[in-house]
Amino acid sequence: MLPKYLQEKGVPSNAEYLFIEEEHLLDTIQQEFPKHSQLHLCTPDEWQEKASGLNLITHLRTQSVTLVRSSAISEGLYPPYIELFQKIQKEYFKLDLYINIGTSSLFHFYRIALFNTADNQYSMSLLKNKLKGKTAIILGAAPSLDKHIDWVRNNQDKLYILTVSRLARKLKEESITPDFIVSVDPQPGSFHTSKEIFEFEQHSTFIHSYHGNQQLVGQWLGKKYYTGHRYPWRTKSKKDITPQSGSTVTNAALDTAILMGCSNILLAGVDFCFRSDGHTHASQSGTKSEEASIIATDDTYQMVTNNRGEEVETSVGFLQASEQFSQAVKNYTSTDQEVINLSDTAINMKHVSYQDTATIDLSSAPLKTKVEHSNESATKYYATSSKELKNKKRELNQIIRLCREITVHYEKPCNTTKAKKQLEKLEKRLEKNKDLLDLIKSLSSKEMLRVLRASRNEQSEWTEEEVTKSNIAYHEIIIQKARGLRAAIEQGIKRIKTR
């Protein structure tokens, strides 16, 4: 029995073991289960509450927790255990996704955003209420788009079309010209799935996240606006920031339509669930998923209801994205704005109504007009943004220098009053850079948690040596992250100089 083996061999001081057993077996197992402060037993219904008391959230953030299947499950010796493990695994993955979504990529996003500074001149905030009272349609890449593509083509002169970037090739082949092309993915693959957007450079406006793919953003010569915040830190200008309601490109398209004041926001290809045959994307949408089902490779699916009232499958990621989308509709739309899904096979979402295209009346809709705003001098913008980046680089240099001095004090401890005052003075000077320091801490939260939670003992019980080591490690983490941020700023400055 594993718990007894662990007790005999000795449990590491910083480890916790939680065993999950079926409720009807619990009494029998408890009779043999060893009494040890780091060995725990619970039922499937209790595991999340029990794990929470063992700092599960911290361990998820620091990636210091593992879900392990027993040999009985691995060898298929007891079928109910297999079902139990699948249930716990889904709950665990969903919690892990919720806790860590975005945090692991944040520094990568900011690094790209700083590189994109030269191109992030115009914020989406400049287009606020520019389409007040108009009808827009958001085209997602889900399977239901194929059913509506003819209707969109036939009505494109009355609809302001916002499309996800991966649909550019499909829309070109369907003779549909989008008004806005939206992209958020910074990864290199985004360029390859979306490079056909340049076919629309003369006619469409590019809406990209502040951390949009460098090749797409940098090479686009038409009108473009960024969503989110221009810099990772706060600035005095409120125009530098637009709200971002979620992490997906569909969320970005929704944010854009709401901000521009569209009264009716139609959805096509925004499903957030699998088609009955398992496909997740429309045909010719720049992905192989139209050729093969992905259900077999995703064991974290959930059952949800579509607009037909049918039970269908979706992934944890899709479900979370749909919840973000629904919440954005609730939080950001005004009373004169309505979001309508045209697809009966799409997931049924709160605050989003369903309507068949046959009932959508566009006969009185006016023809589209251009969306314009007053331009700012590019030369002036480059000078202002370059100054902003150089100022932050100086602050980072100061933070790095102060942290070095502080670590020297801890490495060569001196308990004299003079030494303690010097250390306090350095710490106070460091805190004067609070905004930038808080940013560095947020980017380093995972590393810092590993240091500060390295022992299962409370910090109040740490020895003087442990406190010293943790303080050194804490400031070294700040130095490392500050250097990374400084390097990203230098790349941003270098890019501006090329313009």
Short mmCIF file of C-alpha atoms in Angstrom, two decimals:
data_model
loop_
_atom_site.label_atom_id
_atom_site.label_comp_id
_atom_site.label_asym_id
_atom_site.label_seq_id
_atom_site.Cartn_x
_atom_site.Cartn_y
_atom_site.Cartn_z
CA MET A 1 0.00 0.00 0.00
CA LEU A 2 1.56 3.28 -1.15
CA PRO A 3 0.67 5.40 1.92
CA LYS A 4 2.39 2.89 4.21
CA TYR A 5 5.40 2.76 1.92
CA LEU A 6 5.68 6.56 2.02
CA GLN A 7 5.43 6.57 5.80
CA GLU A 8 8.17 3.97 6.12
CA LYS A 9 10.51 5.61 3.59
CA GLY A 10 9.86 9.11 4.90
CA VAL A 11 7.84 11.95 3.33
CA PRO A 12 9.87 14.98 2.15
CA SER A 13 9.26 18.01 4.36
CA ASN A 14 7.83 20.10 1.50
CA ALA A 15 5.48 17.42 0.09
CA GLU A 16 1.80 16.62 0.53
CA TYR A 17 0.02 13.51 -0.75
CA LEU A 18 -3.74 13.44 -1.30
CA PHE A 19 -5.33 10.04 -2.01
CA ILE A 20 -8.81 10.05 -3.61
CA GLU A 21 -10.92 6.96 -3.06
CA GLU A 22 -14.51 5.97 -3.75
CA GLU A 23 -16.78 6.77 -0.85
CA HIS A 24 -18.00 3.18 -0.27
CA LEU A 25 -14.36 2.03 0.14
CA LEU A 26 -13.31 4.85 2.44
CA ASP A 27 -14.15 3.23 5.79
CA THR A 28 -12.23 0.07 4.92
CA ILE A 29 -9.20 1.99 3.65
CA GLN A 30 -9.13 4.34 6.65
CA GLN A 31 -8.58 1.37 8.96
CA GLU A 32 -5.21 0.73 7.25
CA PHE A 33 -4.37 4.31 6.27
CA PRO A 34 -1.37 5.63 8.23
CA LYS A 35 -1.75 8.65 10.47
CA HIS A 36 0.66 11.21 9.08
CA SER A 37 0.30 14.99 8.82
CA GLN A 38 1.34 14.95 5.14
CA LEU A 39 -0.73 11.99 3.98
CA HIS A 40 -4.40 12.75 3.31
CA LEU A 41 -7.46 10.78 2.24
CA CYS A 42 -10.75 12.01 0.76
CA THR A 43 -13.71 11.17 -1.47
CA PRO A 44 -14.10 12.39 -5.10
CA ASP A 45 -16.58 15.06 -3.97
CA GLU A 46 -14.17 16.40 -1.35
CA TRP A 47 -10.90 16.52 -3.27
CA GLN A 48 -11.03 20.15 -4.46
CA GLU A 49 -11.85 21.50 -1.00
CA LYS A 50 -9.24 19.27 0.63
CA ALA A 51 -6.59 20.17 -1.96
CA SER A 52 -7.39 23.86 -1.55
CA GLY A 53 -6.50 23.55 2.12
CA LEU A 54 -3.14 22.14 1.01
CA ASN A 55 -2.40 25.25 -1.12
CA LEU A 56 -3.34 23.63 -4.44
CA ILE A 57 -3.68 27.04 -6.14
CA THR A 58 -0.11 27.98 -5.25
CA HIS A 59 1.18 24.62 -6.44
CA LEU A 60 -0.71 24.94 -9.73
CA ARG A 61 0.80 28.37 -10.32
CA THR A 62 4.29 27.09 -9.62
CA GLN A 63 3.70 23.82 -11.52
CA SER A 64 4.68 21.83 -8.45
CA VAL A 65 1.72 19.45 -8.37
CA THR A 66 1.17 16.19 -10.24
CA LEU A 67 -1.95 14.13 -10.81
CA VAL A 68 -0.93 10.46 -10.68
CA ARG A 69 -3.01 7.41 -11.62
CA SER A 70 -2.70 4.28 -9.51
CA SER A 71 -1.42 0.98 -10.89
CA ALA A 72 -5.00 -0.36 -10.65
CA ILE A 73 -6.03 2.32 -13.16
CA SER A 74 -2.96 1.94 -15.40
CA GLU A 75 -3.43 -1.82 -15.62
CA GLY A 76 -7.24 -1.67 -15.86
CA LEU A 77 -7.71 -3.88 -12.80
CA TYR A 78 -10.79 -2.06 -11.47
CA PRO A 79 -13.01 -0.34 -14.12
CA PRO A 80 -14.72 2.07 -11.65
CA TYR A 81 -11.28 3.54 -10.88
CA ILE A 82 -10.79 4.34 -14.57
CA GLU A 83 -14.05 6.31 -14.67
CA LEU A 84 -13.13 8.02 -11.40
CA PHE A 85 -9.72 9.07 -12.72
CA GLN A 86 -11.25 10.50 -15.92
CA LYS A 87 -13.68 12.57 -13.84
CA ILE A 88 -10.95 13.89 -11.52
CA GLN A 89 -8.65 14.54 -14.49
CA LYS A 90 -11.25 16.72 -16.21
CA GLU A 91 -11.87 18.70 -13.02
CA TYR A 92 -8.13 19.08 -12.43
CA PHE A 93 -7.37 20.24 -15.99
CA LYS A 94 -10.24 22.72 -15.90
CA LEU A 95 -8.97 24.20 -12.63
CA ASP A 96 -5.39 24.29 -13.92
CA LEU A 97 -6.50 26.09 -17.09
CA TYR A 98 -8.53 28.61 -15.09
CA ILE A 99 -5.63 29.37 -12.71
CA ASN A 100 -2.87 29.58 -15.28
CA ILE A 101 -4.62 30.96 -18.38
CA GLY A 102 -2.51 33.79 -19.75
CA THR A 103 -0.05 34.00 -16.85
CA SER A 104 2.62 31.80 -18.42
CA SER A 105 2.50 33.84 -21.65
CA LEU A 106 2.33 37.32 -20.17
CA PHE A 107 6.03 38.18 -20.47
CA HIS A 108 6.08 36.82 -24.03
CA PHE A 109 3.08 39.05 -24.86
CA TYR A 110 4.74 42.12 -23.37
CA ARG A 111 8.01 41.42 -25.17
CA ILE A 112 6.18 41.35 -28.50
CA ALA A 113 4.13 44.41 -27.55
CA LEU A 114 7.29 46.41 -26.92
CA PHE A 115 8.68 45.26 -30.27
CA ASN A 116 5.37 46.36 -31.85
CA THR A 117 5.51 49.85 -30.29
CA ALA A 118 6.41 51.42 -33.65
CA ASP A 119 3.21 49.96 -35.15
CA ASN A 120 0.91 50.39 -32.12
CA GLN A 121 0.23 54.03 -32.96
CA TYR A 122 -3.56 54.01 -33.09
CA SER A 123 -5.71 52.54 -30.34
CA MET A 124 -9.15 51.07 -31.01
CA SER A 125 -10.46 53.72 -28.60
CA LEU A 126 -10.30 56.16 -31.53
CA LEU A 127 -13.18 54.29 -33.20
CA LYS A 128 -15.55 54.52 -30.24
CA ASN A 129 -19.18 54.86 -31.42
CA LYS A 130 -18.09 55.30 -35.06
CA LEU A 131 -20.69 52.70 -36.12
CA LYS A 132 -23.43 53.62 -33.66
CA GLY A 133 -26.73 52.07 -34.68
CA LYS A 134 -25.20 49.95 -37.47
CA THR A 135 -25.41 46.18 -37.98
CA ALA A 136 -22.20 44.17 -37.81
CA ILE A 137 -21.47 40.47 -38.24
CA ILE A 138 -18.59 38.60 -36.64
CA LEU A 139 -17.29 35.69 -38.69
CA GLY A 140 -15.59 32.96 -36.67
CA ALA A 141 -13.88 29.89 -38.08
CA ALA A 142 -16.24 27.30 -36.57
CA PRO A 143 -18.12 24.77 -38.79
CA SER A 144 -21.46 26.64 -38.83
CA LEU A 145 -19.90 29.41 -40.94
CA ASP A 146 -20.26 27.22 -44.03
CA LYS A 147 -24.06 27.33 -43.68
CA HIS A 148 -24.16 31.13 -43.67
CA ILE A 149 -21.45 32.09 -46.14
CA ASP A 150 -23.87 32.65 -49.06
CA TRP A 151 -26.13 34.86 -46.92
CA VAL A 152 -23.12 36.93 -45.82
CA ARG A 153 -21.95 37.38 -49.43
CA ASN A 154 -25.41 38.46 -50.58
CA ASN A 155 -25.74 41.02 -47.78
CA GLN A 156 -22.18 42.28 -47.46
CA ASP A 157 -23.06 45.77 -48.72
CA LYS A 158 -25.29 46.26 -45.63
CA LEU A 159 -23.22 44.44 -43.03
CA TYR A 160 -20.02 45.65 -41.39
CA ILE A 161 -18.04 42.42 -41.53
CA LEU A 162 -15.51 41.58 -38.80
CA THR A 163 -13.61 38.38 -39.50
CA VAL A 164 -10.95 36.38 -37.72
CA SER A 165 -7.72 36.56 -39.72
CA ARG A 166 -7.47 32.85 -40.54
CA LEU A 167 -10.58 33.18 -42.74
CA ALA A 168 -8.90 35.56 -45.22
CA ARG A 169 -8.28 32.87 -47.85
CA LYS A 170 -11.81 31.52 -47.57
CA LEU A 171 -13.39 34.98 -47.86
CA LYS A 172 -11.24 35.82 -50.88
CA GLU A 173 -12.44 32.67 -52.62
CA GLU A 174 -16.04 33.46 -51.64
CA SER A 175 -15.77 37.05 -53.03
CA ILE A 176 -16.44 38.57 -49.62
CA THR A 177 -14.51 41.68 -48.57
CA PRO A 178 -14.32 42.13 -44.79
CA ASP A 179 -14.39 45.61 -43.28
CA PHE A 180 -12.27 44.56 -40.32
CA ILE A 181 -9.79 41.71 -39.98
CA VAL A 182 -9.03 40.70 -36.39
CA SER A 183 -5.96 38.89 -35.04
CA VAL A 184 -4.60 38.28 -31.53
CA ASP A 185 -2.21 35.32 -31.79
CA PRO A 186 1.48 36.36 -31.52
CA GLN A 187 2.86 32.94 -32.46
CA PRO A 188 4.76 32.45 -35.76
CA GLY A 189 2.13 30.01 -36.99
CA SER A 190 -0.39 32.86 -37.01
CA PHE A 191 1.39 34.41 -39.98
CA HIS A 192 1.18 31.22 -42.02
CA THR A 193 -2.54 30.70 -41.35
CA SER A 194 -3.40 34.38 -41.93
CA LYS A 195 -0.98 35.69 -44.57
CA GLU A 196 -3.82 36.01 -47.10
CA ILE A 197 -5.03 39.09 -45.18
CA PHE A 198 -2.70 41.17 -47.36
CA GLU A 199 -5.11 40.54 -50.26
CA PHE A 200 -7.44 43.00 -48.46
CA GLU A 201 -4.85 45.61 -47.49
CA GLN A 202 -6.41 48.37 -49.64
CA HIS A 203 -9.98 47.78 -48.49
CA SER A 204 -9.98 46.41 -44.92
CA THR A 205 -8.92 47.70 -41.50
CA PHE A 206 -6.63 45.47 -39.45
CA ILE A 207 -7.52 45.11 -35.76
CA HIS A 208 -4.73 43.42 -33.83
CA SER A 209 -3.93 42.88 -30.18
CA TYR A 210 -1.08 44.87 -28.68
CA HIS A 211 0.95 41.65 -28.91
CA GLY A 212 -0.16 40.76 -32.43
CA ASN A 213 2.07 38.66 -34.68
CA GLN A 214 5.10 40.79 -35.58
CA GLN A 215 5.09 39.86 -39.26
CA LEU A 216 1.38 40.55 -39.77
CA VAL A 217 1.45 43.82 -37.84
CA GLY A 218 4.73 45.10 -39.25
CA GLN A 219 4.01 44.29 -42.89
CA TRP A 220 0.43 45.60 -42.98
CA LEU A 221 0.47 48.94 -44.82
CA GLY A 222 -3.25 49.68 -44.59
CA LYS A 223 -5.24 51.13 -41.69
CA LYS A 224 -4.66 49.33 -38.40
CA TYR A 225 -5.57 49.69 -34.72
CA TYR A 226 -4.41 47.80 -31.67
CA THR A 227 -6.53 46.47 -28.80
CA GLY A 228 -5.45 46.34 -25.17
CA HIS A 229 -2.69 48.59 -23.83
CA ARG A 230 0.21 50.11 -25.73
CA TYR A 231 2.73 49.62 -22.90
CA PRO A 232 2.91 47.00 -20.14
CA TRP A 233 2.90 49.84 -17.58
CA ARG A 234 0.37 52.57 -16.81
CA THR A 235 0.61 55.88 -18.66
CA LYS A 236 -1.23 59.19 -18.25
CA SER A 237 -3.06 58.80 -21.55
CA LYS A 238 -6.41 57.00 -21.29
CA LYS A 239 -6.43 56.62 -25.08
CA ASP A 240 -3.59 54.08 -24.83
CA ILE A 241 -5.96 51.43 -23.46
CA THR A 242 -9.06 49.60 -24.69
CA PRO A 243 -10.76 46.82 -22.69
CA GLN A 244 -10.07 43.19 -23.53
CA SER A 245 -12.84 40.86 -22.38
CA GLY A 246 -11.11 37.56 -23.16
CA SER A 247 -8.17 35.79 -24.68
CA THR A 248 -9.64 34.63 -28.01
CA VAL A 249 -9.77 36.38 -31.38
CA THR A 250 -13.58 36.14 -31.27
CA ASN A 251 -13.58 38.08 -28.01
CA ALA A 252 -11.43 40.75 -29.66
CA ALA A 253 -13.91 41.01 -32.54
CA LEU A 254 -16.79 41.32 -30.06
CA ASP A 255 -14.94 44.04 -28.12
CA THR A 256 -14.41 45.93 -31.38
CA ALA A 257 -18.06 45.76 -32.46
CA ILE A 258 -19.30 46.81 -29.01
CA LEU A 259 -16.83 49.70 -28.77
CA MET A 260 -17.83 51.01 -32.21
CA GLY A 261 -21.44 51.14 -31.01
CA CYS A 262 -23.03 48.60 -33.39
CA SER A 263 -26.66 48.05 -32.37
CA ASN A 264 -27.02 44.56 -33.82
CA ILE A 265 -24.01 42.25 -33.62
CA LEU A 266 -24.61 39.03 -35.55
CA LEU A 267 -22.48 35.90 -35.14
CA ALA A 268 -21.68 33.24 -37.75
CA GLY A 269 -19.11 30.53 -37.18
CA VAL A 270 -18.94 31.37 -33.49
CA ASP A 271 -19.82 27.94 -32.11
CA PHE A 272 -17.56 27.16 -29.12
CA CYS A 273 -18.48 23.48 -29.48
CA PHE A 274 -17.83 20.49 -31.75
CA ARG A 275 -19.86 19.57 -34.77
CA SER A 276 -21.62 16.21 -34.51
CA ASP A 277 -18.74 14.58 -36.43
CA GLY A 278 -16.14 16.18 -34.14
CA HIS A 279 -14.91 18.95 -36.46
CA THR A 280 -14.11 22.29 -34.83
CA HIS A 281 -13.43 24.63 -37.79
CA ALA A 282 -15.05 25.65 -41.04
CA SER A 283 -13.69 24.40 -44.34
CA GLN A 284 -10.77 26.33 -45.90
CA SER A 285 -10.10 28.13 -42.61
CA GLY A 286 -6.37 27.60 -42.57
CA THR A 287 -6.43 24.51 -40.34
CA LYS A 288 -6.33 20.76 -40.85
CA SER A 289 -9.24 20.32 -38.44
CA GLU A 290 -11.77 20.22 -41.30
CA GLU A 291 -10.10 17.01 -42.41
CA ALA A 292 -10.19 15.07 -39.13
CA SER A 293 -12.02 14.99 -35.83
CA ILE A 294 -10.15 16.06 -32.70
CA ILE A 295 -12.45 14.46 -30.14
CA ALA A 296 -10.27 11.37 -29.93
CA THR A 297 -7.27 13.46 -28.90
CA ASP A 298 -9.04 15.59 -26.28
CA ASP A 299 -10.12 13.68 -23.20
CA THR A 300 -11.16 16.83 -21.32
CA TYR A 301 -14.40 17.36 -23.21
CA GLN A 302 -17.60 18.61 -21.60
CA MET A 303 -21.23 18.14 -22.58
CA VAL A 304 -23.12 21.37 -23.34
CA THR A 305 -26.41 22.41 -24.98
CA ASN A 306 -26.54 24.03 -28.42
CA ASN A 307 -29.20 26.41 -29.76
CA ARG A 308 -31.23 23.42 -30.97
CA GLY A 309 -31.42 22.12 -27.42
CA GLU A 310 -29.16 19.17 -28.27
CA GLU A 311 -26.38 17.84 -26.04
CA VAL A 312 -23.03 18.23 -27.82
CA GLU A 313 -19.36 17.98 -26.87
CA THR A 314 -16.90 20.80 -26.34
CA SER A 315 -13.42 21.19 -24.88
CA VAL A 316 -12.63 22.87 -21.59
CA GLY A 317 -10.91 25.65 -23.54
CA PHE A 318 -13.93 26.28 -25.77
CA LEU A 319 -16.26 26.23 -22.77
CA GLN A 320 -14.16 28.77 -20.91
CA ALA A 321 -13.98 30.98 -24.02
CA SER A 322 -17.78 30.86 -24.37
CA GLU A 323 -18.18 31.88 -20.73
CA GLN A 324 -15.82 34.83 -21.29
CA PHE A 325 -17.77 35.79 -24.41
CA SER A 326 -21.11 35.62 -22.60
CA GLN A 327 -19.76 37.67 -19.68
CA ALA A 328 -18.43 40.31 -22.09
CA VAL A 329 -21.87 40.67 -23.68
CA LYS A 330 -23.39 41.14 -20.23
CA ASN A 331 -20.75 43.59 -18.96
CA TYR A 332 -20.02 45.77 -21.98
CA THR A 333 -23.09 46.02 -24.20
CA SER A 334 -25.47 48.95 -23.70
CA THR A 335 -29.25 48.65 -23.62
CA ASP A 336 -29.50 49.44 -27.35
CA GLN A 337 -27.08 46.69 -28.37
CA GLU A 338 -28.02 43.06 -29.03
CA VAL A 339 -25.82 40.07 -29.84
CA ILE A 340 -27.46 37.41 -32.02
CA ASN A 341 -26.03 34.03 -33.05
CA LEU A 342 -27.24 32.86 -36.47
CA SER A 343 -26.18 29.25 -35.86
CA ASP A 344 -28.50 26.71 -34.29
CA THR A 345 -25.56 24.32 -33.82
CA ALA A 346 -23.59 26.86 -31.76
CA ILE A 347 -23.35 26.55 -27.98
CA ASN A 348 -26.27 28.17 -26.18
CA MET A 349 -24.89 31.20 -24.32
CA LYS A 350 -26.47 33.47 -21.75
CA HIS A 351 -27.09 37.04 -22.98
CA VAL A 352 -26.76 35.88 -26.62
CA SER A 353 -30.00 35.22 -28.50
CA TYR A 354 -30.47 32.87 -31.45
CA GLN A 355 -32.14 33.92 -34.69
CA ASP A 356 -32.31 32.25 -38.09
CA THR A 357 -31.09 34.32 -41.06
CA ALA A 358 -34.59 34.07 -42.58
CA THR A 359 -35.86 36.35 -39.80
CA ILE A 360 -33.09 38.97 -40.12
CA ASP A 361 -34.45 42.02 -41.94
CA LEU A 362 -31.79 44.20 -43.58
CA SER A 363 -34.10 45.88 -46.10
CA SER A 364 -33.97 49.24 -44.32
CA ALA A 365 -30.28 49.06 -43.42
CA PRO A 366 -28.29 51.91 -45.01
CA LEU A 367 -25.32 51.19 -47.24
CA LYS A 368 -21.97 51.11 -45.51
CA THR A 369 -19.77 54.16 -45.09
CA LYS A 370 -16.05 54.46 -44.35
CA VAL A 371 -14.85 54.57 -40.74
CA GLU A 372 -12.41 57.46 -40.35
CA HIS A 373 -10.44 59.25 -37.63
CA SER A 374 -7.98 62.13 -37.62
CA ASN A 375 -4.37 61.03 -38.18
CA GLU A 376 -1.46 61.89 -35.92
CA SER A 377 2.01 62.68 -37.24
CA ALA A 378 4.01 59.43 -37.34
CA THR A 379 7.23 61.36 -36.66
CA LYS A 380 5.73 62.90 -33.52
CA TYR A 381 4.49 59.49 -32.34
CA TYR A 382 7.89 57.85 -32.86
CA ALA A 383 9.59 60.61 -30.82
CA THR A 384 7.06 60.34 -27.97
CA SER A 385 7.09 56.54 -27.78
CA SER A 386 10.91 56.40 -28.02
CA LYS A 387 11.15 58.82 -25.09
CA GLU A 388 8.73 56.67 -23.07
CA LEU A 389 10.77 53.52 -23.68
CA LYS A 390 14.08 55.22 -22.87
CA ASN A 391 12.70 56.54 -19.57
CA LYS A 392 11.60 53.04 -18.56
CA LYS A 393 14.97 51.63 -19.55
CA ARG A 394 16.64 54.09 -17.13
CA GLU A 395 14.25 53.01 -14.36
CA LEU A 396 15.07 49.37 -15.02
CA ASN A 397 18.78 50.09 -14.85
CA GLN A 398 18.23 51.67 -11.45
CA ILE A 399 16.16 48.69 -10.23
CA ILE A 400 18.87 46.26 -11.35
CA ARG A 401 21.62 48.29 -9.67
CA LEU A 402 19.71 48.61 -6.37
CA CYS A 403 18.84 44.89 -6.31
CA ARG A 404 22.51 44.01 -6.84
CA GLU A 405 23.49 46.18 -3.88
CA ILE A 406 20.78 44.62 -1.73
CA THR A 407 21.89 41.06 -2.56
CA VAL A 408 25.48 41.99 -1.62
CA HIS A 409 24.21 43.02 1.82
CA TYR A 410 22.45 39.67 2.26
CA GLU A 411 25.40 37.64 0.95
CA LYS A 412 27.77 39.32 3.42
CA PRO A 413 25.49 39.91 6.40
CA CYS A 414 26.49 42.51 8.94
CA ASN A 415 24.28 43.06 11.96
CA THR A 416 25.55 46.53 12.80
CA THR A 417 23.05 49.36 13.06
CA LYS A 418 24.79 51.17 10.20
CA ALA A 419 24.48 48.14 7.87
CA LYS A 420 20.81 47.69 8.70
CA LYS A 421 20.11 51.35 7.97
CA GLN A 422 21.93 51.11 4.65
CA LEU A 423 19.81 48.10 3.69
CA GLU A 424 16.59 49.88 4.68
CA LYS A 425 17.66 52.91 2.63
CA LEU A 426 18.27 50.75 -0.44
CA GLU A 427 14.89 49.03 -0.05
CA LYS A 428 13.11 52.42 0.19
CA ARG A 429 14.88 53.67 -2.94
CA LEU A 430 13.86 50.50 -4.74
CA GLU A 431 10.20 51.01 -3.78
CA LYS A 432 10.23 54.47 -5.39
CA ASN A 433 9.99 52.62 -8.71
CA LYS A 434 6.77 51.02 -7.47
CA ASP A 435 4.81 50.86 -10.74
CA LEU A 436 7.60 49.19 -12.69
CA LEU A 437 8.53 47.02 -9.71
CA ASP A 438 4.93 45.80 -9.41
CA LEU A 439 4.98 44.90 -13.11
CA ILE A 440 8.20 42.90 -12.65
CA LYS A 441 6.71 41.11 -9.64
CA SER A 442 3.57 40.18 -11.59
CA LEU A 443 5.71 38.79 -14.39
CA SER A 444 7.80 36.85 -11.86
CA SER A 445 4.96 35.57 -9.67
CA LYS A 446 5.58 31.91 -10.52
CA GLU A 447 9.29 32.08 -9.72
CA MET A 448 8.68 34.11 -6.56
CA LEU A 449 6.06 31.69 -5.28
CA ARG A 450 8.54 28.86 -5.69
CA VAL A 451 11.01 30.74 -3.51
CA LEU A 452 8.57 31.97 -0.89
CA ARG A 453 6.71 28.65 -0.65
CA ALA A 454 9.82 26.46 -0.94
CA SER A 455 9.13 24.92 2.47
CA ARG A 456 5.84 23.63 3.81
CA ASN A 457 6.75 25.41 7.06
CA GLU A 458 5.28 28.87 7.50
CA GLN A 459 7.70 31.72 6.88
CA SER A 460 7.48 32.67 10.54
CA GLU A 461 9.21 29.35 11.31
CA TRP A 462 12.06 29.84 8.84
CA THR A 463 15.60 29.95 10.14
CA GLU A 464 17.72 33.06 9.65
CA GLU A 465 19.61 31.24 6.90
CA GLU A 466 16.37 30.40 5.07
CA VAL A 467 15.22 34.02 5.28
CA THR A 468 18.56 35.24 3.90
CA LYS A 469 18.49 32.75 1.02
CA SER A 470 14.92 33.63 0.11
CA ASN A 471 15.72 37.38 0.13
CA ILE A 472 18.71 36.84 -2.15
CA ALA A 473 16.68 34.65 -4.50
CA TYR A 474 13.80 37.18 -4.49
CA HIS A 475 16.04 40.07 -5.60
CA GLU A 476 17.89 37.91 -8.13
CA ILE A 477 14.54 37.06 -9.72
CA ILE A 478 13.76 40.78 -9.99
CA ILE A 479 17.17 41.37 -11.62
CA GLN A 480 16.65 38.56 -14.12
CA LYS A 481 13.14 39.70 -15.14
CA ALA A 482 14.20 43.36 -15.26
CA ARG A 483 17.00 42.43 -17.66
CA GLY A 484 14.53 40.60 -19.89
CA LEU A 485 12.19 43.59 -19.88
CA ARG A 486 15.09 45.93 -20.62
CA ALA A 487 16.17 43.79 -23.59
CA ALA A 488 12.60 43.91 -24.96
CA ILE A 489 12.55 47.71 -24.58
CA GLU A 490 15.86 47.96 -26.43
CA GLN A 491 14.35 45.98 -29.31
CA GLY A 492 11.38 48.37 -29.35
CA ILE A 493 13.67 51.42 -29.47
CA LYS A 494 15.75 49.83 -32.24
CA ARG A 495 12.60 49.15 -34.28
CA ILE A 496 11.42 52.75 -33.94
CA LYS A 497 14.79 53.99 -35.22
CA THR A 498 14.25 52.06 -38.47
CA ARG A 499 11.11 54.05 -39.25
#
